[in-house]
Each structure stands twice: as structure tokens, then as C-alpha cells.
Coordinates of C-alpha atoms in Angstrom, one line a residue:
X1 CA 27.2 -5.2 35.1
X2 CA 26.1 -4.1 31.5
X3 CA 22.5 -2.9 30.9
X4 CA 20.6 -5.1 27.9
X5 CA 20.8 -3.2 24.7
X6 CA 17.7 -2.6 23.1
X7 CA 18.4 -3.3 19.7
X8 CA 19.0 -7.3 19.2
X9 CA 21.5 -8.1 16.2
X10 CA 20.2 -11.3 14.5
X11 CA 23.1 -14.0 13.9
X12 CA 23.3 -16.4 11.0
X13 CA 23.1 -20.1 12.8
X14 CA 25.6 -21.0 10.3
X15 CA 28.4 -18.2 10.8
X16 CA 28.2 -19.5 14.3
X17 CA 28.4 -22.8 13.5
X18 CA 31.8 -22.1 11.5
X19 CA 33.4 -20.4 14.6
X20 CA 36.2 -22.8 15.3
X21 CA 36.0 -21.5 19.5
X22 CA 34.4 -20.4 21.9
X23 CA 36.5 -17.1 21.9
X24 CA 36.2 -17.0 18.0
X25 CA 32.3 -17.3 19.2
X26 CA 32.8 -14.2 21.5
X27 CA 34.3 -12.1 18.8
X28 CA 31.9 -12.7 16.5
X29 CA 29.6 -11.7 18.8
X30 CA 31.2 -7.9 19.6
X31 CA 32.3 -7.9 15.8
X32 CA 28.9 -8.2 14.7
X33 CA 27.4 -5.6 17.2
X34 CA 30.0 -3.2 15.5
X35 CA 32.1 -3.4 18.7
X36 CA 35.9 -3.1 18.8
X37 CA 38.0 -4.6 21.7
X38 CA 38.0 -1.2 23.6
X39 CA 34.5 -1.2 23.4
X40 CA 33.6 -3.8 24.5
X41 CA 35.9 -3.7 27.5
X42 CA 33.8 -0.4 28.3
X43 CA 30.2 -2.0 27.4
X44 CA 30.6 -5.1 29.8
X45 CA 32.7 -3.2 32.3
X46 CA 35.0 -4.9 34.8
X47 CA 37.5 -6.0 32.1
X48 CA 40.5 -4.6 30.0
X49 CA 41.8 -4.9 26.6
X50 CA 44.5 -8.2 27.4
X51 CA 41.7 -9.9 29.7
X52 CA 39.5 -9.8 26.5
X53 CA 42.4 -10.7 24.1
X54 CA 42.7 -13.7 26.8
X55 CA 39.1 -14.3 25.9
X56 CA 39.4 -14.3 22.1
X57 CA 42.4 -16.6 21.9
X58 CA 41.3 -19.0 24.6
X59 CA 43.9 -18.6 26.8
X60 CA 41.9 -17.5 29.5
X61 CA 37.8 -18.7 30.1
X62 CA 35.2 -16.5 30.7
X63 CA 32.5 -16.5 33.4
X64 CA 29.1 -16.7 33.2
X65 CA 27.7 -13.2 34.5
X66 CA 30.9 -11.5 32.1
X67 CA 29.2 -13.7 29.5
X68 CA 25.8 -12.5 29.9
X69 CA 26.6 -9.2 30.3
X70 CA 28.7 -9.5 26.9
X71 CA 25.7 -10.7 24.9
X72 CA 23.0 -8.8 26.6
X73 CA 26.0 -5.8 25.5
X74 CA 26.3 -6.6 22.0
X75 CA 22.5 -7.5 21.4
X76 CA 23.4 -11.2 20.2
X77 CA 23.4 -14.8 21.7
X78 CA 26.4 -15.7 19.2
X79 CA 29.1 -17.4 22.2
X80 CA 25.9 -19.5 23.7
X81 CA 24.5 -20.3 20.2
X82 CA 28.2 -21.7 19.7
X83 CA 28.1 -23.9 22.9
X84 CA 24.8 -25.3 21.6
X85 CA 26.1 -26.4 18.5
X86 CA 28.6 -27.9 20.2
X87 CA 26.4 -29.7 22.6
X88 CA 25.2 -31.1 19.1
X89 CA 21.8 -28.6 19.4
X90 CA 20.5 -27.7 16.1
X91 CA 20.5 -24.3 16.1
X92 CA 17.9 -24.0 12.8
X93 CA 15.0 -25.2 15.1
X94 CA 15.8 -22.7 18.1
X95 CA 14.0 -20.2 19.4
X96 CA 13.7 -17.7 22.4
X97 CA 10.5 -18.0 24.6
X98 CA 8.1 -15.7 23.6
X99 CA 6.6 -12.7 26.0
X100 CA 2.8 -12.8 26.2
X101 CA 2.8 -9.7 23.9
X102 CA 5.1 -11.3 21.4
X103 CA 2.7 -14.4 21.2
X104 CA 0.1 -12.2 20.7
X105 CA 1.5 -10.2 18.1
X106 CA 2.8 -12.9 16.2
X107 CA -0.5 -14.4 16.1
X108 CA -2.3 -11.3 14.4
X109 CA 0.4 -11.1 11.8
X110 CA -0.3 -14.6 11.6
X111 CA -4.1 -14.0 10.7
X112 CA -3.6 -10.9 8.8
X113 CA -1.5 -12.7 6.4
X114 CA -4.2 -15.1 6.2
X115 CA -6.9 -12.8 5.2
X116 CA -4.7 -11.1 2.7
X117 CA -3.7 -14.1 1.4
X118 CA -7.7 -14.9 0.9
X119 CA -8.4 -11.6 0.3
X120 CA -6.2 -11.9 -2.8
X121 CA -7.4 -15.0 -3.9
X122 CA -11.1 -13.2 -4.0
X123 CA -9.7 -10.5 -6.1
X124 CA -8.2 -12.6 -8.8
X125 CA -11.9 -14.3 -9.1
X126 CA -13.3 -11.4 -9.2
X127 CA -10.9 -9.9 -11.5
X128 CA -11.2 -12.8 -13.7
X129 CA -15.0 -13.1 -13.6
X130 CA -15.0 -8.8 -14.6
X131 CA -12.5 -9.6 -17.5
X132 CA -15.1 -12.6 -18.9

């Protein structure tokens, strides 16, 4: 089994929406990780060039775990984004489960962006007032 990669690849919802497949799905997925067939054979582990050419022109399905181990690979959720959209999800309103530490530091951007939002409205009074 493939270790997660630490960088994640963000995926335009709509390029997966315009994937005609599921194995489409999956190569957009290795494409967009910069990933070649030979490479990604080597990243998930377990599987050869023809399996994943099998994969990629649906002539063969794909388990789960080889799934998972294929995204968590590649750094994207593109094939399972693609079964979403197909399940009729709409993939603009998604989004992961955040860790306690990403809550938390989305919440002070959140604020900071607040106070320099007021922060700049304070200048431009001030400014204004020093120009009068």
C-alpha cells in the first residue's frame, strides 16, 4: 500500500465533472499529479502498466484499497469526486472535514481578515479627515 503524499493537488470540480469515466477520472487524477503510467504503477504498488491501462479504458474495475492508495498517491480525490458527480452530488458545495487545527486556523485567518478589513476602513477616515 502507498504512503499519503504530503502535498495535495487541488482539482477543478468542473474538469472532473467533464470526465466522460471513471477511468478518464483516474487518469486525470495521475495526469494532474504529474504522474505517467509507469509511475503510477510504482506509486500505488501491486500493479503493472496493462492492469492500469485496464483501469483507464474501463475494461477492467478497480478496487477500493488500489483506489485509495491511487489518490492518497497522486495527492487528489479526482476518481471519487467523479463518482460524486455522478451520484448527482454537487461537487461546488464539498468539502473535506476539517482537523481541530485546521478549524482553528481557518478561524484566525478568518478574524485577521476582519480586523484588516476594519483596520482599513479606519485608515481611509483618517486619511480623509488629515487631507480636510
Amino acid at each position: 500500500m502507498s504512503q499519503k503524499t504530503l502535498i495535495t493537488i487541488d482539482i477543478d470540480h468542473r474538469e472532473v465533472s467533464r470526465q466522460k469515466s471513471l477511468g478518464a477520472a483516474i487518469n486525470l487524477c495521475a495526469t494532474a499529479a504529474g504522474f505517467e503510467a509507469k509511475e503510477v504503477c510504482h506509486a500505488v504498488g501491486g500493479i503493472d502498466k496493462a492492469q492500469y491501462s485496464r483501469w483507464i479504458s474501463n475494461q477492467e474495475g478497480i478496487k477500493w484499497e488500489k483506489l485509495v492508495s491511487l489518490m492518497d498517491a497522486c495527492g487528489n480525490d479526482a476518481p471519487l469526486l467523479w463518482m460524486l458527480h455522478q451520484c448527482g452530488y454537487d461537487l461546488a458545495s464539498l468539502r473535506k472535514t476539517e482537523s481541530e487545527t485546521e478549524r482553528a486556523l481557518r478561524t484566525e485567518r478568518e478574524a485577521r481578515m476582519k480586523v484588516e478589513q476594519e483596520n482599513a476602513i479606519l485608515r481611509g477616515v483618517l486619511m480623509g479627515k488629515a487631507a480636510a
